[in-house]
PDB file of C-alpha atoms in Angstrom:
ATOM      1  CA  UNK S   1       0.000   0.000   0.000  1.00  0.00           C
ATOM      2  CA  UNK S   2       1.875   3.067  -1.262  1.00  0.00           C
ATOM      3  CA  UNK S   3      -0.368   5.718   0.358  1.00  0.00           C
ATOM      4  CA  UNK S   4       0.412   9.209  -0.983  1.00  0.00           C
ATOM      5  CA  UNK S   5       3.209   9.444  -3.542  1.00  0.00           C
ATOM      6  CA  UNK S   6       4.839  12.729  -4.525  1.00  0.00           C
ATOM      7  CA  UNK S   7       7.306  13.383  -7.315  1.00  0.00           C
ATOM      8  CA  UNK S   8       9.883  14.784  -7.664  1.00  0.00           C
ATOM      9  CA  UNK S   9      11.593  14.829  -4.258  1.00  0.00           C
ATOM     10  CA  UNK S  10      13.856  17.745  -5.135  1.00  0.00           C
ATOM     11  CA  UNK S  11      13.808  20.357  -7.850  1.00  0.00           C
ATOM     12  CA  UNK S  12      15.666  23.558  -8.657  1.00  0.00           C
ATOM     13  CA  UNK S  13      13.922  26.059 -10.910  1.00  0.00           C
ATOM     14  CA  UNK S  14      15.040  29.303 -12.438  1.00  0.00           C
ATOM     15  CA  UNK S  15      12.879  32.390 -11.974  1.00  0.00           C
ATOM     16  CA  UNK S  16      10.085  32.386 -14.532  1.00  0.00           C
ATOM     17  CA  UNK S  17      10.153  28.660 -15.235  1.00  0.00           C
ATOM     18  CA  UNK S  18       7.094  26.478 -14.758  1.00  0.00           C
ATOM     19  CA  UNK S  19       6.675  22.977 -13.391  1.00  0.00           C
ATOM     20  CA  UNK S  20       4.118  20.501 -12.125  1.00  0.00           C
ATOM     21  CA  UNK S  21       4.389  18.699  -8.814  1.00  0.00           C
ATOM     22  CA  UNK S  22       2.762  15.317  -9.022  1.00  0.00           C
ATOM     23  CA  UNK S  23       0.665  13.702  -6.282  1.00  0.00           C
ATOM     24  CA  UNK S  24      -1.123  10.368  -6.371  1.00  0.00           C
ATOM     25  CA  UNK S  25      -2.941   8.369  -3.699  1.00  0.00           C
ATOM     26  CA  UNK S  26      -4.161   4.794  -3.815  1.00  0.00           C
ATOM     27  CA  UNK S  27      -6.556   4.869  -0.851  1.00  0.00           C
ATOM     28  CA  UNK S  28      -9.610   6.017  -2.821  1.00  0.00           C
ATOM     29  CA  UNK S  29      -9.764   9.192  -0.719  1.00  0.00           C
ATOM     30  CA  UNK S  30     -12.054  11.962  -1.861  1.00  0.00           C
ATOM     31  CA  UNK S  31     -10.275  14.837  -0.109  1.00  0.00           C
ATOM     32  CA  UNK S  32      -6.821  15.929  -1.255  1.00  0.00           C
ATOM     33  CA  UNK S  33      -4.687  18.892  -0.243  1.00  0.00           C
ATOM     34  CA  UNK S  34      -1.547  20.787  -1.145  1.00  0.00           C
ATOM     35  CA  UNK S  35       0.399  22.478   1.648  1.00  0.00           C
ATOM     36  CA  UNK S  36       3.648  24.399   1.671  1.00  0.00           C
ATOM     37  CA  UNK S  37       5.969  24.496   4.669  1.00  0.00           C
ATOM     38  CA  UNK S  38       8.554  27.220   5.150  1.00  0.00           C
ATOM     39  CA  UNK S  39      11.301  26.907   7.808  1.00  0.00           C
ATOM     40  CA  UNK S  40       9.930  27.459  11.319  1.00  0.00           C
ATOM     41  CA  UNK S  41       6.431  27.929   9.982  1.00  0.00           C
ATOM     42  CA  UNK S  42       3.342  25.804  10.032  1.00  0.00           C
ATOM     43  CA  UNK S  43       1.857  24.171   6.990  1.00  0.00           C
ATOM     44  CA  UNK S  44      -0.032  26.635   4.822  1.00  0.00           C
ATOM     45  CA  UNK S  45      -2.894  25.342   2.680  1.00  0.00           C
ATOM     46  CA  UNK S  46      -2.529  26.185  -1.013  1.00  0.00           C
ATOM     47  CA  UNK S  47      -5.436  24.347  -2.659  1.00  0.00           C
ATOM     48  CA  UNK S  48      -7.714  21.477  -1.809  1.00  0.00           C
ATOM     49  CA  UNK S  49     -10.188  19.195  -3.549  1.00  0.00           C
ATOM     50  CA  UNK S  50     -13.189  17.337  -2.189  1.00  0.00           C
ATOM     51  CA  UNK S  51     -13.544  15.087  -5.216  1.00  0.00           C
ATOM     52  CA  UNK S  52     -12.777  14.674  -8.903  1.00  0.00           C
ATOM     53  CA  UNK S  53     -13.593  17.857 -10.788  1.00  0.00           C
ATOM     54  CA  UNK S  54     -13.887  20.001  -7.639  1.00  0.00           C
ATOM     55  CA  UNK S  55     -11.090  22.238  -6.383  1.00  0.00           C
ATOM     56  CA  UNK S  56     -10.960  25.282  -4.144  1.00  0.00           C
ATOM     57  CA  UNK S  57      -8.447  27.823  -2.917  1.00  0.00           C
ATOM     58  CA  UNK S  58      -6.802  27.633   0.458  1.00  0.00           C
ATOM     59  CA  UNK S  59      -4.913  30.280   2.377  1.00  0.00           C
ATOM     60  CA  UNK S  60      -2.052  30.921  -0.107  1.00  0.00           C
ATOM     61  CA  UNK S  61      -3.193  30.070  -3.681  1.00  0.00           C
ATOM     62  CA  UNK S  62      -1.493  32.882  -5.624  1.00  0.00           C
ATOM     63  CA  UNK S  63       1.011  31.629  -8.188  1.00  0.00           C
ATOM     64  CA  UNK S  64      -0.376  28.083  -8.215  1.00  0.00           C
ATOM     65  CA  UNK S  65      -2.999  26.095 -10.084  1.00  0.00           C
ATOM     66  CA  UNK S  66      -4.473  22.639  -9.571  1.00  0.00           C
ATOM     67  CA  UNK S  67      -6.684  20.163 -11.353  1.00  0.00           C
ATOM     68  CA  UNK S  68      -8.440  16.983 -10.232  1.00  0.00           C
ATOM     69  CA  UNK S  69      -9.472  14.883 -13.179  1.00  0.00           C
ATOM     70  CA  UNK S  70      -9.377  11.590 -11.255  1.00  0.00           C
ATOM     71  CA  UNK S  71      -9.815  10.538  -7.627  1.00  0.00           C
ATOM     72  CA  UNK S  72      -6.198   9.369  -7.500  1.00  0.00           C
ATOM     73  CA  UNK S  73      -4.268  12.353  -8.884  1.00  0.00           C
ATOM     74  CA  UNK S  74      -3.981  15.963  -7.742  1.00  0.00           C
ATOM     75  CA  UNK S  75      -1.143  17.800  -9.543  1.00  0.00           C
ATOM     76  CA  UNK S  76       0.025  21.268  -8.488  1.00  0.00           C
ATOM     77  CA  UNK S  77       1.186  23.628 -11.224  1.00  0.00           C
ATOM     78  CA  UNK S  78       3.603  26.484 -10.651  1.00  0.00           C
ATOM     79  CA  UNK S  79       3.535  29.107 -13.373  1.00  0.00           C
ATOM     80  CA  UNK S  80       6.297  31.722 -13.615  1.00  0.00           C
ATOM     81  CA  UNK S  81       8.235  30.518 -10.572  1.00  0.00           C
ATOM     82  CA  UNK S  82       9.381  33.164  -8.089  1.00  0.00           C
ATOM     83  CA  UNK S  83      11.924  32.976  -5.217  1.00  0.00           C
ATOM     84  CA  UNK S  84       9.011  33.319  -2.778  1.00  0.00           C
ATOM     85  CA  UNK S  85       7.868  29.865  -3.896  1.00  0.00           C
ATOM     86  CA  UNK S  86      11.014  28.256  -2.504  1.00  0.00           C
ATOM     87  CA  UNK S  87       9.552  25.864   0.047  1.00  0.00           C
ATOM     88  CA  UNK S  88       8.778  22.250   0.855  1.00  0.00           C
ATOM     89  CA  UNK S  89       5.497  21.126  -0.657  1.00  0.00           C
ATOM     90  CA  UNK S  90       3.367  18.390   0.832  1.00  0.00           C
ATOM     91  CA  UNK S  91       0.408  16.640  -0.685  1.00  0.00           C
ATOM     92  CA  UNK S  92      -2.086  14.957   1.613  1.00  0.00           C
ATOM     93  CA  UNK S  93      -5.309  13.005   1.418  1.00  0.00           C
ATOM     94  CA  UNK S  94      -8.160  12.383   3.821  1.00  0.00           C
ATOM     95  CA  UNK S  95     -10.904   9.797   3.781  1.00  0.00           C
ATOM     96  CA  UNK S  96     -13.718  12.189   4.610  1.00  0.00           C
ATOM     97  CA  UNK S  97     -16.044  12.951   7.475  1.00  0.00           C
ATOM     98  CA  UNK S  98     -15.726  10.362  10.211  1.00  0.00           C
ATOM     99  CA  UNK S  99     -12.184   9.552   9.092  1.00  0.00           C
ATOM    100  CA  UNK S 100     -10.527  12.906   9.536  1.00  0.00           C
ATOM    101  CA  UNK S 101      -6.838  12.038   9.640  1.00  0.00           C
ATOM    102  CA  UNK S 102      -4.508  13.317   6.945  1.00  0.00           C
ATOM    103  CA  UNK S 103      -2.086  11.053   5.142  1.00  0.00           C
ATOM    104  CA  UNK S 104       0.915  12.991   3.851  1.00  0.00           C
ATOM    105  CA  UNK S 105       3.368  12.345   1.080  1.00  0.00           C
ATOM    106  CA  UNK S 106       7.104  12.652   1.698  1.00  0.00           C
ATOM    107  CA  UNK S 107       7.296  16.142   0.223  1.00  0.00           C
ATOM    108  CA  UNK S 108       8.967  17.989  -2.631  1.00  0.00           C
ATOM    109  CA  UNK S 109      11.764  20.403  -1.795  1.00  0.00           C
ATOM    110  CA  UNK S 110      11.691  23.215  -4.348  1.00  0.00           C
ATOM    111  CA  UNK S 111      14.252  25.967  -4.756  1.00  0.00           C
ATOM    112  CA  UNK S 112      13.675  28.878  -7.128  1.00  0.00           C
ATOM    113  CA  UNK S 113      16.891  30.725  -7.971  1.00  0.00           C
TER     114      UNK S 113
ATOM    115  CA  UNK I   1      -7.698  37.194  13.451  1.00  0.00           C
ATOM    116  CA  UNK I   2      -7.563  33.436  13.858  1.00  0.00           C
ATOM    117  CA  UNK I   3      -4.363  32.084  15.319  1.00  0.00           C
ATOM    118  CA  UNK I   4      -2.851  28.786  16.486  1.00  0.00           C
ATOM    119  CA  UNK I   5       0.184  28.959  18.755  1.00  0.00           C
ATOM    120  CA  UNK I   6       2.344  26.160  20.044  1.00  0.00           C
ATOM    121  CA  UNK I   7       4.070  26.941  23.310  1.00  0.00           C
ATOM    122  CA  UNK I   8       7.658  27.041  22.202  1.00  0.00           C
ATOM    123  CA  UNK I   9       9.744  26.332  19.179  1.00  0.00           C
ATOM    124  CA  UNK I  10      11.966  23.865  21.026  1.00  0.00           C
ATOM    125  CA  UNK I  11      11.687  21.747  24.154  1.00  0.00           C
ATOM    126  CA  UNK I  12      14.473  19.622  25.677  1.00  0.00           C
ATOM    127  CA  UNK I  13      13.723  17.020  28.319  1.00  0.00           C
ATOM    128  CA  UNK I  14      15.525  14.135  29.973  1.00  0.00           C
ATOM    129  CA  UNK I  15      14.752  10.571  28.978  1.00  0.00           C
ATOM    130  CA  UNK I  16      12.075   9.011  31.187  1.00  0.00           C
ATOM    131  CA  UNK I  17      10.378  12.326  31.991  1.00  0.00           C
ATOM    132  CA  UNK I  18       6.990  13.444  30.731  1.00  0.00           C
ATOM    133  CA  UNK I  19       6.993  15.916  27.862  1.00  0.00           C
ATOM    134  CA  UNK I  20       4.102  18.382  27.756  1.00  0.00           C
ATOM    135  CA  UNK I  21       3.425  20.405  24.618  1.00  0.00           C
ATOM    136  CA  UNK I  22       0.831  23.152  24.397  1.00  0.00           C
ATOM    137  CA  UNK I  23      -1.412  24.279  21.568  1.00  0.00           C
ATOM    138  CA  UNK I  24      -3.434  27.473  22.060  1.00  0.00           C
ATOM    139  CA  UNK I  25      -5.895  28.917  19.602  1.00  0.00           C
ATOM    140  CA  UNK I  26      -7.876  32.123  19.291  1.00  0.00           C
ATOM    141  CA  UNK I  27     -10.983  33.031  17.326  1.00  0.00           C
ATOM    142  CA  UNK I  28     -11.720  29.424  16.390  1.00  0.00           C
ATOM    143  CA  UNK I  29     -14.449  27.077  17.510  1.00  0.00           C
ATOM    144  CA  UNK I  30     -13.007  23.808  16.265  1.00  0.00           C
ATOM    145  CA  UNK I  31     -15.027  20.643  16.007  1.00  0.00           C
ATOM    146  CA  UNK I  32     -11.849  18.672  16.692  1.00  0.00           C
ATOM    147  CA  UNK I  33      -8.114  19.037  17.104  1.00  0.00           C
ATOM    148  CA  UNK I  34      -5.349  16.762  15.866  1.00  0.00           C
ATOM    149  CA  UNK I  35      -1.708  16.128  16.695  1.00  0.00           C
ATOM    150  CA  UNK I  36       0.929  15.058  14.172  1.00  0.00           C
ATOM    151  CA  UNK I  37       4.568  14.031  14.413  1.00  0.00           C
ATOM    152  CA  UNK I  38       7.078  15.206  11.797  1.00  0.00           C
ATOM    153  CA  UNK I  39      10.596  13.864  11.423  1.00  0.00           C
ATOM    154  CA  UNK I  40      13.242  15.790   9.444  1.00  0.00           C
ATOM    155  CA  UNK I  41      12.739  15.434   5.691  1.00  0.00           C
ATOM    156  CA  UNK I  42       9.450  13.571   6.092  1.00  0.00           C
ATOM    157  CA  UNK I  43       5.769  14.400   5.909  1.00  0.00           C
ATOM    158  CA  UNK I  44       3.743  14.701   9.110  1.00  0.00           C
ATOM    159  CA  UNK I  45       2.262  11.510  10.540  1.00  0.00           C
ATOM    160  CA  UNK I  46      -1.101  11.499  12.333  1.00  0.00           C
ATOM    161  CA  UNK I  47      -1.017  10.643  16.045  1.00  0.00           C
ATOM    162  CA  UNK I  48      -4.299  11.517  17.769  1.00  0.00           C
ATOM    163  CA  UNK I  49      -7.603  13.283  17.188  1.00  0.00           C
ATOM    164  CA  UNK I  50      -9.757  14.689  19.991  1.00  0.00           C
ATOM    165  CA  UNK I  51     -13.270  16.036  19.442  1.00  0.00           C
ATOM    166  CA  UNK I  52     -14.821  19.073  21.099  1.00  0.00           C
ATOM    167  CA  UNK I  53     -17.004  16.934  23.367  1.00  0.00           C
ATOM    168  CA  UNK I  54     -14.041  14.869  24.615  1.00  0.00           C
ATOM    169  CA  UNK I  55     -11.832  15.996  27.497  1.00  0.00           C
ATOM    170  CA  UNK I  56      -9.039  13.471  27.121  1.00  0.00           C
ATOM    171  CA  UNK I  57      -7.748  10.848  24.680  1.00  0.00           C
ATOM    172  CA  UNK I  58      -4.989   8.290  25.209  1.00  0.00           C
ATOM    173  CA  UNK I  59      -2.917   6.090  22.941  1.00  0.00           C
ATOM    174  CA  UNK I  60      -0.118   4.070  24.520  1.00  0.00           C
ATOM    175  CA  UNK I  61       2.297   6.650  26.064  1.00  0.00           C
ATOM    176  CA  UNK I  62       0.464   9.593  24.488  1.00  0.00           C
ATOM    177  CA  UNK I  63      -2.289  11.649  26.101  1.00  0.00           C
ATOM    178  CA  UNK I  64      -4.145  14.629  24.689  1.00  0.00           C
ATOM    179  CA  UNK I  65      -6.490  16.966  26.514  1.00  0.00           C
ATOM    180  CA  UNK I  66      -8.823  19.534  24.980  1.00  0.00           C
ATOM    181  CA  UNK I  67     -10.223  22.466  26.928  1.00  0.00           C
ATOM    182  CA  UNK I  68     -12.600  24.472  24.732  1.00  0.00           C
ATOM    183  CA  UNK I  69     -13.085  27.064  27.498  1.00  0.00           C
ATOM    184  CA  UNK I  70      -9.355  27.805  27.741  1.00  0.00           C
ATOM    185  CA  UNK I  71      -9.010  27.236  23.975  1.00  0.00           C
ATOM    186  CA  UNK I  72      -6.086  24.941  24.625  1.00  0.00           C
ATOM    187  CA  UNK I  73      -4.894  21.408  23.970  1.00  0.00           C
ATOM    188  CA  UNK I  74      -2.097  19.710  25.894  1.00  0.00           C
ATOM    189  CA  UNK I  75      -0.105  16.838  24.411  1.00  0.00           C
ATOM    190  CA  UNK I  76       1.768  14.585  26.853  1.00  0.00           C
ATOM    191  CA  UNK I  77       4.377  11.913  26.159  1.00  0.00           C
ATOM    192  CA  UNK I  78       5.048   9.853  29.272  1.00  0.00           C
ATOM    193  CA  UNK I  79       8.261   7.900  29.882  1.00  0.00           C
ATOM    194  CA  UNK I  80       9.856   9.783  26.988  1.00  0.00           C
ATOM    195  CA  UNK I  81      12.553   8.151  24.875  1.00  0.00           C
ATOM    196  CA  UNK I  82      15.181   9.578  22.509  1.00  0.00           C
ATOM    197  CA  UNK I  83      13.119   8.057  19.661  1.00  0.00           C
ATOM    198  CA  UNK I  84      10.328  10.496  20.562  1.00  0.00           C
ATOM    199  CA  UNK I  85      12.538  13.368  19.389  1.00  0.00           C
ATOM    200  CA  UNK I  86      10.696  15.069  16.522  1.00  0.00           C
ATOM    201  CA  UNK I  87       8.574  18.104  15.722  1.00  0.00           C
ATOM    202  CA  UNK I  88       4.991  17.888  16.904  1.00  0.00           C
ATOM    203  CA  UNK I  89       2.256  19.828  15.139  1.00  0.00           C
ATOM    204  CA  UNK I  90      -1.264  20.572  16.250  1.00  0.00           C
ATOM    205  CA  UNK I  91      -3.995  21.109  13.686  1.00  0.00           C
ATOM    206  CA  UNK I  92      -7.598  22.087  13.945  1.00  0.00           C
ATOM    207  CA  UNK I  93     -10.650  22.122  11.776  1.00  0.00           C
ATOM    208  CA  UNK I  94     -12.861  25.111  12.511  1.00  0.00           C
ATOM    209  CA  UNK I  95     -15.862  23.868  10.622  1.00  0.00           C
ATOM    210  CA  UNK I  96     -15.881  20.128  11.188  1.00  0.00           C
ATOM    211  CA  UNK I  97     -16.189  19.677   7.440  1.00  0.00           C
ATOM    212  CA  UNK I  98     -12.598  18.412   7.088  1.00  0.00           C
ATOM    213  CA  UNK I  99     -12.098  20.877   4.254  1.00  0.00           C
ATOM    214  CA  UNK I 100      -9.453  23.200   5.656  1.00  0.00           C
ATOM    215  CA  UNK I 101      -7.226  21.909   8.425  1.00  0.00           C
ATOM    216  CA  UNK I 102      -5.065  24.659   9.893  1.00  0.00           C
ATOM    217  CA  UNK I 103      -1.686  23.857  11.461  1.00  0.00           C
ATOM    218  CA  UNK I 104       0.419  25.404  14.181  1.00  0.00           C
ATOM    219  CA  UNK I 105       4.118  25.991  13.542  1.00  0.00           C
ATOM    220  CA  UNK I 106       5.155  23.041  15.691  1.00  0.00           C
ATOM    221  CA  UNK I 107       7.298  22.319  18.736  1.00  0.00           C
ATOM    222  CA  UNK I 108      10.647  20.600  18.237  1.00  0.00           C
ATOM    223  CA  UNK I 109      11.074  18.077  21.041  1.00  0.00           C
ATOM    224  CA  UNK I 110      14.481  16.647  21.919  1.00  0.00           C
ATOM    225  CA  UNK I 111      14.671  13.836  24.458  1.00  0.00           C
ATOM    226  CA  UNK I 112      18.163  13.658  25.934  1.00  0.00           C
ATOM    227  CA  UNK I 113      19.575  10.253  26.912  1.00  0.00           C
TER     228      UNK I 113
END
């Protein structure tokens, strides 16, 4: 049982480049999330999805886009990368009401130079 | 504004003692509160969930309390071990809908042998 899988683990981008962070879960969870974590800070919610075809903004959505075409996949797109997007990104999934614990991936460490 | 604060950034204790971590919140009325453990370079791992109508929850050497009047949760690790060294995060869900979990910045616990 793989759980939540994120790729890549590390990436260096130049300012203005774009990339997609991949996230897949095999637990048939409806709820999926993208968080970013800066040093000494808590996790900040970027976007979330409550099911295929449904996405919504979190606390810090600017500069990011998401899509949810299947239950399993929830990619995060960075357009025109900026140094402020240097962070560790975590994808997570949750089974739904009555099963409210988050399962996290191992993270993607992104540096924008 | 809404805020979650964890008592200190770092806490050092001697092996065998009880570690107590604090999570305070303001301007929230959470349906439940969760605690996660995060090791360096890894995603957070769920430990315990306590609901607003519960005063205390236990799991092995872990105990969580939840005081909605004080707006505070305490997280205890009894008979602490060096392997308990990690960052511990509290998270709460204001709405109970599981849509937007909000995290504190964490407390880094070091258990000294």
